[in-house]
Tab-separated table of C-alpha atoms in Angstrom:
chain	number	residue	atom	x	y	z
V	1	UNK	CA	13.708	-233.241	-1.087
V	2	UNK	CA	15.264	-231.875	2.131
V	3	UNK	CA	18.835	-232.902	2.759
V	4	UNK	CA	18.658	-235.586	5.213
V	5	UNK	CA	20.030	-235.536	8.525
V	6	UNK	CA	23.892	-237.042	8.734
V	7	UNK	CA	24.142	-240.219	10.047
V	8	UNK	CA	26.063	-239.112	12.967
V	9	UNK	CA	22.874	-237.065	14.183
V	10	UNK	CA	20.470	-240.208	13.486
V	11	UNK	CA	22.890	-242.281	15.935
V	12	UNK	CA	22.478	-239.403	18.439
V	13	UNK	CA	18.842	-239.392	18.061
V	14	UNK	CA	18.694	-243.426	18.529
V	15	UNK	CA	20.295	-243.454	21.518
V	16	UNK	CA	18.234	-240.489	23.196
V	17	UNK	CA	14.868	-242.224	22.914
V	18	UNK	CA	15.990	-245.554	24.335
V	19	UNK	CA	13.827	-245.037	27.318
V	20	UNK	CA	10.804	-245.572	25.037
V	21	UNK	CA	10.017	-247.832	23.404
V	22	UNK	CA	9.106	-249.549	21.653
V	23	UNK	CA	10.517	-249.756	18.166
V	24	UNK	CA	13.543	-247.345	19.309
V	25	UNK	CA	15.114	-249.110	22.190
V	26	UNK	CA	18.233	-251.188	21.921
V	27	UNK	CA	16.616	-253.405	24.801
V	28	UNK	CA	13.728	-254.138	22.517
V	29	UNK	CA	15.766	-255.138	19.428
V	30	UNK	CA	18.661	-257.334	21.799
V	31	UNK	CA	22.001	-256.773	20.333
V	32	UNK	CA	22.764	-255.740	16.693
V	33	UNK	CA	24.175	-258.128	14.709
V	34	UNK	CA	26.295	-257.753	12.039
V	35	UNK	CA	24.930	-259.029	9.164
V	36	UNK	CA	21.738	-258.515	6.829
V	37	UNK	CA	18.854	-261.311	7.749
V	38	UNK	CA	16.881	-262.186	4.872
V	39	UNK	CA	13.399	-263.834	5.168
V	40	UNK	CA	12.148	-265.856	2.113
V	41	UNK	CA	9.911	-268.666	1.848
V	42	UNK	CA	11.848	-271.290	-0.485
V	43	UNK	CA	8.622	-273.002	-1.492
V	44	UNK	CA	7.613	-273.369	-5.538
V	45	UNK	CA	4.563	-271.113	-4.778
V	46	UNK	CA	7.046	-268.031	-4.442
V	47	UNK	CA	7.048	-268.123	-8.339
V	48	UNK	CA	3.669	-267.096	-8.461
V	49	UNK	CA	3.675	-264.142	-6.803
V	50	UNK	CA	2.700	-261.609	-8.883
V	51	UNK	CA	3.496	-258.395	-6.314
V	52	UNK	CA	7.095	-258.362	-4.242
V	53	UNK	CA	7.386	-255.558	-1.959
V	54	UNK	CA	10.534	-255.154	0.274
V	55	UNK	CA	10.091	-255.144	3.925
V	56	UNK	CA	12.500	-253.157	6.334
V	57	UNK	CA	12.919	-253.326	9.953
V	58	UNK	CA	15.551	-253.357	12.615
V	59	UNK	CA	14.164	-256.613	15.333
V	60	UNK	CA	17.008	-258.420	15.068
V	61	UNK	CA	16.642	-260.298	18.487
V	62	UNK	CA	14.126	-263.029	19.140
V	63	UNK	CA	11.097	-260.392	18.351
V	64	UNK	CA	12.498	-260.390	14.962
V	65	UNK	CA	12.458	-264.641	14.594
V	66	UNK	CA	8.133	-264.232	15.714
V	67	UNK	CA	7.770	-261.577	13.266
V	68	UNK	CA	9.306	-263.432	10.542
V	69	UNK	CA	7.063	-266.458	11.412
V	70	UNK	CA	4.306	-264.089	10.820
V	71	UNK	CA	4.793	-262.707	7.629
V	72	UNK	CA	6.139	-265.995	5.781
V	73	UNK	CA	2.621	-266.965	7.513
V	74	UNK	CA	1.402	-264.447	5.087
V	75	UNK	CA	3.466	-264.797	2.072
V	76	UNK	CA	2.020	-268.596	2.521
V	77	UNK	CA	-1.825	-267.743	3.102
V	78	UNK	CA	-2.393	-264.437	1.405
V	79	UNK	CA	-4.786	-265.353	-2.193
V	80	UNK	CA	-3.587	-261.381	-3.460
V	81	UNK	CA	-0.218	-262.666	-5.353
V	82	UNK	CA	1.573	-260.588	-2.698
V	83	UNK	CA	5.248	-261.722	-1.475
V	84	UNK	CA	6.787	-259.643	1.319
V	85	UNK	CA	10.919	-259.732	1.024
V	86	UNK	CA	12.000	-258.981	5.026
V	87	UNK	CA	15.356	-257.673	5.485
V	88	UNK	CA	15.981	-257.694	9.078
V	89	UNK	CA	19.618	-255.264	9.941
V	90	UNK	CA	20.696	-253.335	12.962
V	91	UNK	CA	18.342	-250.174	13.503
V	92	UNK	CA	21.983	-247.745	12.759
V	93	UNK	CA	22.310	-249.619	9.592
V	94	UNK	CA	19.063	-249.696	8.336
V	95	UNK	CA	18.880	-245.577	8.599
V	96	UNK	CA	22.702	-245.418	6.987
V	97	UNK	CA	21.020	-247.812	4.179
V	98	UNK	CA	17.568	-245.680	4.166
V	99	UNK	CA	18.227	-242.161	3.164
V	100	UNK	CA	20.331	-243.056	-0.174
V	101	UNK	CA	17.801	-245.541	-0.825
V	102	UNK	CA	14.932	-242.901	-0.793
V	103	UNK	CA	16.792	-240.429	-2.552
V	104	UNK	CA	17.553	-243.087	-5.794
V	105	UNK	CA	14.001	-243.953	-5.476
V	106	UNK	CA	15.053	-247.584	-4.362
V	107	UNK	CA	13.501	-247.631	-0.831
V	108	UNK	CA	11.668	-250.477	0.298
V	109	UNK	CA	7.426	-250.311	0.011
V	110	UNK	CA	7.280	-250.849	3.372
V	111	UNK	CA	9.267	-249.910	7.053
V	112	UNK	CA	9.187	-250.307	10.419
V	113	UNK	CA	10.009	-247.133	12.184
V	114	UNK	CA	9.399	-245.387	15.241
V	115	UNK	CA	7.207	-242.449	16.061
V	116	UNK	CA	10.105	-240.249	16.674
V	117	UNK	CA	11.414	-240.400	12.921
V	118	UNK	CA	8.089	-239.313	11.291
V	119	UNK	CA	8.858	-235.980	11.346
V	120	UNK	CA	11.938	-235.991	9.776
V	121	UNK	CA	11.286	-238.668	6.691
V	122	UNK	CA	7.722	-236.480	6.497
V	123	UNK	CA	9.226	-233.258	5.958
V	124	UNK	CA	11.786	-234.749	3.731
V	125	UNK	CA	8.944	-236.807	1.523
V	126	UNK	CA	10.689	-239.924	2.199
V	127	UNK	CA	7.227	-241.634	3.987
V	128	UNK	CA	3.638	-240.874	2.458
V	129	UNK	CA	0.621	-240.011	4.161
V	130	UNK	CA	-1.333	-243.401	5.304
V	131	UNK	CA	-4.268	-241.708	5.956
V	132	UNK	CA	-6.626	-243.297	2.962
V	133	UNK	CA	-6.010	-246.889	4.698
V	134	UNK	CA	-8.956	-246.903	6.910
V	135	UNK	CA	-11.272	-246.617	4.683
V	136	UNK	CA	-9.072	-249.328	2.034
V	137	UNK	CA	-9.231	-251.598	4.573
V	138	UNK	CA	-12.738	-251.083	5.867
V	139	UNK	CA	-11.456	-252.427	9.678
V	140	UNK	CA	-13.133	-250.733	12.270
V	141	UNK	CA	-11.211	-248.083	13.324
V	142	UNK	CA	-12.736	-247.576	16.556
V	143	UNK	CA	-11.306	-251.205	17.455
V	144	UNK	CA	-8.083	-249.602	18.063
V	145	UNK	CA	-6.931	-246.939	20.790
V	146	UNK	CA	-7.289	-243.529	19.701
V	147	UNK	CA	-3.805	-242.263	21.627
V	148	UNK	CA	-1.850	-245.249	19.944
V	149	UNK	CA	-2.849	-244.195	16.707
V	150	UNK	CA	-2.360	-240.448	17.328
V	151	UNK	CA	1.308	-241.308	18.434
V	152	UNK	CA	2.100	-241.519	14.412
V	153	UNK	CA	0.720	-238.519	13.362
V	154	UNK	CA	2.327	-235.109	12.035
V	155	UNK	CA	0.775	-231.987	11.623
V	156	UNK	CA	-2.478	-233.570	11.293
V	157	UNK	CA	-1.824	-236.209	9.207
V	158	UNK	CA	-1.232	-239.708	10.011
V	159	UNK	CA	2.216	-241.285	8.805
V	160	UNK	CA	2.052	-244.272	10.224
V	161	UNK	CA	-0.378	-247.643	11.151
V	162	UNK	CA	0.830	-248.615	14.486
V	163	UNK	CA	2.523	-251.935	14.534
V	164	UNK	CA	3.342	-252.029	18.629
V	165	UNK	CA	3.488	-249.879	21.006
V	166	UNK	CA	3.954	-249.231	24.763
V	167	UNK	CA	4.322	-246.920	27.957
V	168	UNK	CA	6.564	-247.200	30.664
V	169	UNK	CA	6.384	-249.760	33.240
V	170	UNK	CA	7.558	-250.271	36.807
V	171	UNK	CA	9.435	-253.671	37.198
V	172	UNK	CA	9.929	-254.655	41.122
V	173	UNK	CA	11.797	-257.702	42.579
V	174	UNK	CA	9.316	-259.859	44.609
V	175	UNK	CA	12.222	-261.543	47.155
V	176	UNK	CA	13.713	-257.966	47.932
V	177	UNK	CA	9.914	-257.150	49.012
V	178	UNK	CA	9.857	-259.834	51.428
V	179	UNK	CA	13.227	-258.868	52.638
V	180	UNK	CA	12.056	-256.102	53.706
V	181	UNK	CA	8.756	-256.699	54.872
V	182	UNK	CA	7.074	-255.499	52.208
V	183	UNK	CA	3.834	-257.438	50.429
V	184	UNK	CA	5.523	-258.605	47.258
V	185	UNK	CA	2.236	-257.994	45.035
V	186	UNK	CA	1.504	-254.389	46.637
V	187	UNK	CA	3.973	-252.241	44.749
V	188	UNK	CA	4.439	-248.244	45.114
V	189	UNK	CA	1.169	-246.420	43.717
V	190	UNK	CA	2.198	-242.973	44.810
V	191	UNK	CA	5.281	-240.838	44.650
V	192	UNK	CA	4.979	-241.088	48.778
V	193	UNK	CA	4.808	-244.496	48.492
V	194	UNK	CA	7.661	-244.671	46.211
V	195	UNK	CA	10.024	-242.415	48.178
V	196	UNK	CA	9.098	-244.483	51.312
V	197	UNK	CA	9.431	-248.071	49.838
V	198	UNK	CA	12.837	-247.184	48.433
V	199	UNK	CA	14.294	-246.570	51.054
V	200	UNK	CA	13.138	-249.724	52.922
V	201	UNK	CA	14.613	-251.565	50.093
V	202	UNK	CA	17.794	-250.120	50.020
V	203	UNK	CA	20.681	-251.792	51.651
V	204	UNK	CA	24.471	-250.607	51.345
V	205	UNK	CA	25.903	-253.396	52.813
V	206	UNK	CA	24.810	-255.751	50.089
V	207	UNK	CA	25.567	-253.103	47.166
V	208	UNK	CA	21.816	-253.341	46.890
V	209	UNK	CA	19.668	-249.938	45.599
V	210	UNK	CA	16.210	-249.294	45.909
V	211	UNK	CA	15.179	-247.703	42.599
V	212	UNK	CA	17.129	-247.605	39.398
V	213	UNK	CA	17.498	-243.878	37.614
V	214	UNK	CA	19.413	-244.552	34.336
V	215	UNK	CA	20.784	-241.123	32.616
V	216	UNK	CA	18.517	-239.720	30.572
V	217	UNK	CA	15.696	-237.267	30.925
V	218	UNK	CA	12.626	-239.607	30.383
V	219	UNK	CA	12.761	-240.773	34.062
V	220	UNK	CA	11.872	-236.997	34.720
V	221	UNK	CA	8.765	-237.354	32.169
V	222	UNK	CA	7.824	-240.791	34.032
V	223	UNK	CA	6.957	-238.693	36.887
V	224	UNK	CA	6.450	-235.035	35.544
V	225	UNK	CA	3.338	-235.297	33.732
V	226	UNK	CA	1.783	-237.225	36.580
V	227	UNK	CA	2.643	-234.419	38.912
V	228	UNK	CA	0.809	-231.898	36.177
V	229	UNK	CA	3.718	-230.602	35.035
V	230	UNK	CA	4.735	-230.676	31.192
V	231	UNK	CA	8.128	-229.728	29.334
V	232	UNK	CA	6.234	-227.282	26.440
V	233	UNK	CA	3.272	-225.363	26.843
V	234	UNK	CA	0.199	-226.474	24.889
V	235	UNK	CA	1.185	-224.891	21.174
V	236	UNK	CA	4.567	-226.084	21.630
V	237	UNK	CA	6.132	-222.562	21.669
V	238	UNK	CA	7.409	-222.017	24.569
V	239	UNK	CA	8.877	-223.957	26.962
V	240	UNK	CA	6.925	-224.845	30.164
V	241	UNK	CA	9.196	-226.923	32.591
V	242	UNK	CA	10.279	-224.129	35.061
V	243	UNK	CA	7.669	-224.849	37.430
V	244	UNK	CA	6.879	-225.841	40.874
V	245	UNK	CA	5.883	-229.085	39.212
V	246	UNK	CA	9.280	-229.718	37.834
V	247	UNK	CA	11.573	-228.625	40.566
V	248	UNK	CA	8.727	-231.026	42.991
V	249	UNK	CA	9.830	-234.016	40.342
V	250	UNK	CA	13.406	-232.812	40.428
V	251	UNK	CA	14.183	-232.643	44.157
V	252	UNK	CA	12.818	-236.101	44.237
V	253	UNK	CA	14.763	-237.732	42.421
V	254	UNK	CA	18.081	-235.832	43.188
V	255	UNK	CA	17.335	-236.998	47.154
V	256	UNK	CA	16.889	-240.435	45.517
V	257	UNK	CA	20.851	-240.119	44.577
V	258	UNK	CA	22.389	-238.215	47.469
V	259	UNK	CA	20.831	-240.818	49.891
V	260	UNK	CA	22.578	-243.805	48.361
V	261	UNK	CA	18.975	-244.806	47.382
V	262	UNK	CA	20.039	-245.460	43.915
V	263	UNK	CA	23.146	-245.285	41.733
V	264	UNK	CA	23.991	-242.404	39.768
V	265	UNK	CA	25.181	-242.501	35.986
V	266	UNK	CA	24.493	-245.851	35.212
V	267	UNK	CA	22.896	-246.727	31.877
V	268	UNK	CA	19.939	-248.447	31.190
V	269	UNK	CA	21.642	-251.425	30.064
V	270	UNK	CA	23.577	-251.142	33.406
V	271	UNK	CA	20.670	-251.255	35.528
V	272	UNK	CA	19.298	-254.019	33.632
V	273	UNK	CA	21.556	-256.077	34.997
V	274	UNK	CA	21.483	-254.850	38.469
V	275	UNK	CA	17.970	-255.904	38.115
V	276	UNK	CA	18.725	-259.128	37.325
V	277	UNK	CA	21.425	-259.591	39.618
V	278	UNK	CA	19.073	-259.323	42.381
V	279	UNK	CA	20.528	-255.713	43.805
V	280	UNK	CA	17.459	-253.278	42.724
V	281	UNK	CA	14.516	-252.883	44.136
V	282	UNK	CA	12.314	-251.714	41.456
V	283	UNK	CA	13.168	-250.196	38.013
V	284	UNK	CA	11.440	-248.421	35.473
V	285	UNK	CA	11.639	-249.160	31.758
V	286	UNK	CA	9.536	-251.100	28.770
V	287	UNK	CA	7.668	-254.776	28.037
V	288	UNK	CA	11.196	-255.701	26.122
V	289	UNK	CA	12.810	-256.399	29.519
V	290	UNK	CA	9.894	-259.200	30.405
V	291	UNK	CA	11.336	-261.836	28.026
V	292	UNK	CA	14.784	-260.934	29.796
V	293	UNK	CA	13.528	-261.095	33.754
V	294	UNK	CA	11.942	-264.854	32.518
V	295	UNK	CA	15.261	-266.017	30.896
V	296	UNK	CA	17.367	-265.024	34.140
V	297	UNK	CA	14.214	-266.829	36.677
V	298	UNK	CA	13.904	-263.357	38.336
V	299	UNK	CA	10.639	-263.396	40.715
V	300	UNK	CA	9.102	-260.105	39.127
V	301	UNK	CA	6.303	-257.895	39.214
V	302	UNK	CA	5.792	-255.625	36.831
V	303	UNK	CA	2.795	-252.722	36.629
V	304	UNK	CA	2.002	-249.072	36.387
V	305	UNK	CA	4.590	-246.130	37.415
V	306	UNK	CA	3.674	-244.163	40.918
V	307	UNK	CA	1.044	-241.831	40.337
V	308	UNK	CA	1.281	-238.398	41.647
V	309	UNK	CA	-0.296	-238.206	45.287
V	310	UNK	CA	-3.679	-237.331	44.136
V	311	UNK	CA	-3.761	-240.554	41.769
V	312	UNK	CA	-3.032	-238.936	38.321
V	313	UNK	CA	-1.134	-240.609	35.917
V	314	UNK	CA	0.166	-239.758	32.424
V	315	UNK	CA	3.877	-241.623	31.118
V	316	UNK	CA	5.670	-241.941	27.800
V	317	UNK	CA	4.243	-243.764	25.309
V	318	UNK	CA	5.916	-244.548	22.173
V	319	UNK	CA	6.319	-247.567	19.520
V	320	UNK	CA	6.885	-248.624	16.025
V	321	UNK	CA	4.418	-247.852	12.795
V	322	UNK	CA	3.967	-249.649	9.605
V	323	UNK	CA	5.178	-246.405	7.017
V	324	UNK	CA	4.915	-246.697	3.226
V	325	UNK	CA	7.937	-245.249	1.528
V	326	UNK	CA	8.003	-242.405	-1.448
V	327	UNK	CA	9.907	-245.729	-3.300
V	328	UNK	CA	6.849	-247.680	-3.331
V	329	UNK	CA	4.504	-247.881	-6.778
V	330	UNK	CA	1.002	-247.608	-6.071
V	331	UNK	CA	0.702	-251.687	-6.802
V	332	UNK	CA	3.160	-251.759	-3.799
V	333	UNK	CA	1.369	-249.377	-1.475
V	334	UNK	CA	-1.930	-251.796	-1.895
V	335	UNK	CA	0.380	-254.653	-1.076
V	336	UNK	CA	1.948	-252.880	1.868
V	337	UNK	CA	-1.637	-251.895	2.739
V	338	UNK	CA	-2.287	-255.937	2.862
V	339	UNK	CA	0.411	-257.378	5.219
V	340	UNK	CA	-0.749	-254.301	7.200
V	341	UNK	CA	-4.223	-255.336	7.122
V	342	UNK	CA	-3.185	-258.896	8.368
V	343	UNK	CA	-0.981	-257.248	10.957
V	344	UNK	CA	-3.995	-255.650	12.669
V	345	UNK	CA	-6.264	-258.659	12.492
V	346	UNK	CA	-7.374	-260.271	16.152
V	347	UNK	CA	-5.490	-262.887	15.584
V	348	UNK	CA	-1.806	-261.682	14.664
V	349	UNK	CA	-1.983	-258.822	17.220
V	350	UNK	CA	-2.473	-261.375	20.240
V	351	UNK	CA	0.345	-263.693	19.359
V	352	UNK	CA	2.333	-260.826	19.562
V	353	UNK	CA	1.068	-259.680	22.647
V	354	UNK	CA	1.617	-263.451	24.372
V	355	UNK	CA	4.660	-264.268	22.995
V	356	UNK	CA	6.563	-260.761	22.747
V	357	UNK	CA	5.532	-259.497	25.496
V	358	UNK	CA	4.222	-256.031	24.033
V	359	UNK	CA	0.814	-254.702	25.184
V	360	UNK	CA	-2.381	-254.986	23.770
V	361	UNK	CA	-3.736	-252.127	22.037
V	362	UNK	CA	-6.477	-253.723	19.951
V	363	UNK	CA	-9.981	-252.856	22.638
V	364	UNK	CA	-11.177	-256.748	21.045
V	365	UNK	CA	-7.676	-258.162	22.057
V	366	UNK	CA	-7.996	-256.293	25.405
V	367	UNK	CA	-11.331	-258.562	25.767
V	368	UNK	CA	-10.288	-262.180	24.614
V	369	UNK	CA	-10.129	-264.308	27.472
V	370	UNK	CA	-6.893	-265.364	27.266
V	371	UNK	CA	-5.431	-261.702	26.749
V	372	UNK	CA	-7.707	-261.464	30.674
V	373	UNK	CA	-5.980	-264.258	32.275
V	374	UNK	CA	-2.421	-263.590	31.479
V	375	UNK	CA	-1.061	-262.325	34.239
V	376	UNK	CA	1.321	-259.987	32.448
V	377	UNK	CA	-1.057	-258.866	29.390
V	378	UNK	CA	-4.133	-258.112	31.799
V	379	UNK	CA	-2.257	-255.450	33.356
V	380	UNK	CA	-0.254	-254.368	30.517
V	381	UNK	CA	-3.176	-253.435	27.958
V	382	UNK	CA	-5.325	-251.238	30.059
V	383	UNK	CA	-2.058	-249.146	31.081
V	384	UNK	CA	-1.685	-248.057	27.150
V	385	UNK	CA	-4.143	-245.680	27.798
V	386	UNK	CA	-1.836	-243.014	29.797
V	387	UNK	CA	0.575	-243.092	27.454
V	388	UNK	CA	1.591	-239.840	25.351
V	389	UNK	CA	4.371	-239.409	23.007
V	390	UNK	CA	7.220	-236.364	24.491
V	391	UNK	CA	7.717	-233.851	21.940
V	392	UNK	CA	5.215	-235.152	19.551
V	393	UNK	CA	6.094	-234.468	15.682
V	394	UNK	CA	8.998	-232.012	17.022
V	395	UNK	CA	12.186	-232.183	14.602
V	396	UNK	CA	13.942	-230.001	17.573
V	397	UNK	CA	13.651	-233.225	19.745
V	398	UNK	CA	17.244	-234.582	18.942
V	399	UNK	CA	18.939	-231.668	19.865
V	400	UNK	CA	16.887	-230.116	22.850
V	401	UNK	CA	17.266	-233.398	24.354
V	402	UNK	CA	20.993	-233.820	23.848
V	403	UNK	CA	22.162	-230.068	24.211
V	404	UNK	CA	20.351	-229.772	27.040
V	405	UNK	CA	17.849	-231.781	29.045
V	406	UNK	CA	20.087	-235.007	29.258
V	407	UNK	CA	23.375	-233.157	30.343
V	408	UNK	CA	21.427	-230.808	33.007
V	409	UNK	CA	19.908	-233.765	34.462
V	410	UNK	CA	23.174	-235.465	34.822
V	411	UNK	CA	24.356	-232.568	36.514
V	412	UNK	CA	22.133	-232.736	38.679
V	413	UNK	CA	21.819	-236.701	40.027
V	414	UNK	CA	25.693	-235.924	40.533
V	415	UNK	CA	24.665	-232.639	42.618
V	416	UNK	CA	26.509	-229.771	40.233
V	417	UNK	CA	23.426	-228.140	39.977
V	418	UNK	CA	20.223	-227.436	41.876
V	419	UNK	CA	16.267	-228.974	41.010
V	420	UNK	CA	15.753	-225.168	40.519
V	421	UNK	CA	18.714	-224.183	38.182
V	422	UNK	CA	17.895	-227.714	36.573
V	423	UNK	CA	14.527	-226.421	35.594
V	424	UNK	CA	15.536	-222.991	34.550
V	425	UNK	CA	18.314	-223.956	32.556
V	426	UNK	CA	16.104	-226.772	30.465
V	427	UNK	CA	13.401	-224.004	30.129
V	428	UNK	CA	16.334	-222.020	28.335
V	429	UNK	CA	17.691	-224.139	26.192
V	430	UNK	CA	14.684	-225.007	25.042
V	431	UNK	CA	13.399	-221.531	24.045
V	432	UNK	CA	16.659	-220.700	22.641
V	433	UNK	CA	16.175	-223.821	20.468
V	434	UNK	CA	12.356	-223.035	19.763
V	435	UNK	CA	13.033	-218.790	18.747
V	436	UNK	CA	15.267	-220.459	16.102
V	437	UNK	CA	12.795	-221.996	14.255
């Protein structure tokens, strides 16, 4: 087994993907908590059981209370003899706890990870190919977006059964819209659109921005790919970023900070609050903030990211898989394969969807009538579509994104660099990175 990464580098890599989602973010969990949360089901039936498999994850805010709801749901219903144990912890302790577990064989049968770890716990055998459950569990495959299920794949070979996942969204305040004369349900569709909106928005009397940029190089991605640029070329050799594409997206959003149009170097978690403080205009980010804008009454819209001018569109996508651990006995595996099973079914998949917020991916929960009338879910579900995972099955990621793509943008929104050194440095430090492997 391959040494595993220290836990210093799985921290860094945590915090670089927070601007996707969906298993990864520390929006989407709410705040760590301290303490291990147990899920049992005290009932006299537990004694029965005749198959206990340990269940990992990291949703220790109020996702975390629906999803144990769910699975005592199915250590209550299930006729296999199958009892799932959920430890809920904080995401940093769950991968301090994870790689001595795998390595003493003591792992639990099944986690909840996202896409961004599959190459590492693949390479190292700690996760086992999932690719025989499709025909175990004799769903229909088709039933489920292709793209959402490619998101958990490695070198050709599928790692993980998706569990949620989403793209990137753009959040707007209705009142600021009618401030300034803008039609509150008519947000930006176009980078034009965008540039000129913001700026109506923006008001520096007030303290009040037009568009949020948190730090970070994914609010380059939000726009790159729909401009038809990309950051590797298509083998993932070489990078591909030092284009007229890039330096387009670039210059964009470094006018965005040198006209006051939005604040520079403020996280995520920062601009959440702006948000809800009524002093942005619009924001970009995942469904984890929805539950938030409801809890603080904030008069929201929320739908797809500007296109590009010409109406293409292409964002990060990302989310959380069901894995099955090298710890698990094949008796596990089967039982993992079970709560998995349930997972998927019509039923479980649109609770999720209407009370966590999260986006359909499921094309029969896209077409429940319910799922059509939400206002939120209707325009959620067919967005899932554009999304595409950055760096897909890349073990580079962590450090071409912290060496160089998230300090060279901060360079730039702070105007140390140029949109055309910014894309010719990234393209370097990414091949120096890549001619290393």
């Amino acid at each position: 087994m391959k040494k595993v990464r220290s836990l210093c580098s799985i921290l860094v890599l945590f915090l670089v993907i927070t601007a996707l989602a969906g298993c990864n973010s520390p929006a989407t969990k709410g705040s760590d908590v301290g303490t291990t949360q147990q899920s049992s089901n005290n009932s006299s039936s537990d004694s029965k059981k005749t198959v206990r498999i340990k269940f990992w994850n990291g949703f220790t805010a109020s996702d975390g209370d629906i999803l144990r709801e769910i699975f005592d749901r199915f250590n209550e219903q299930n006729d296999k003899g199958i009892f799932v144990e959920m430890d809920i912890m904080p995401w940093a302790n769950l991968l301090e706890k994870l790689a001595p577990a795998l390595a003493t064989g003591t792992a639990p049968a099944l986690l909840l990870l996202g896409s961004e770890y599959i190459p590492e716990y693949a390479e190292s055998g700690g996760i086992i190919p999932i690719e025989d459950f499709w025909d175990w569990s004799k769903l229909n495959r088709s039933n489920y977006e292709q793209n959402v299920q490619d998101t958990f794949m490695y070198k050709g070979i599928y790692y993980g059964i998706p569990m949620q996942y989403n793209t990137m969204y753009l959040y707007w305040n209705k009142d600021l819209f009618k401030e300034a004369g803008l039609d509150p349900e008519k947000p930006p569709k176009t980078f034009d659109e965008l540039k000129e909106y913001a700026a109506l928005l923006t008001n520096k009397n007030k303290q009040q921005y037009g568009f949020g940029i948190a730090t970070g190089h994914s609010n380059i991605t939000n726009f790159l790919w729909s401009n038809g640029g990309d950051w590797l070329n298509g083998e993932q050799t070489e990078a591909a970023c030092n284009s007229p594409e890039m330096i387009e997206v670039l210059k964009m959003l470094r006018d965005f900070a040198v006209s006051g149009v939005t604040p520079v170097g403020m996280s995520g978690a920062e601009l959440d609050n702006l948000l809800m403080a009524g002093q942005l205009g619009w924001y970009i980010n995942g469904p984890w903030l929805i539950n938030g804008c409801r809890q603080n009454n904030l008069n929201f819209g929320i739908g797809a990211v500007p296109a590009a001018n010409d109406g293409h569109l292409q964002v990060p996508g990302g989310g959380c898989a069901f894995m099955v651990t090298s710890s698990a006995s094949e008796e596990e595996k089967i039982a993992a394969y079970e709560c998995i099973k349930y997972w998927l079914s019509k039923d479980v998949l649109k609770e999720w969807s209407i009370r966590n917020g999260f986006p359909a991916w499921s094309k029969e929960v896209l077409e429940d009538e319910e799922i059509k009338k939400d206002e939120i879910q209707s325009v959620l579900g067919p967005l899932s579509k554009y999304g595409r995972l950055p760096f897909a099955g890349m073990p580079e990621y962590n450090q071409i994104a912290n060496e160089y793509l998230d300090p060279l943008f901060e360079q730039l929104m702070y105007g140390q660099i140029t949109p055309e050194e910014c894309a010719r440095m990234m393209a370097d430090g990414i091949n120096s990175i890549l001619r290393k492997k």
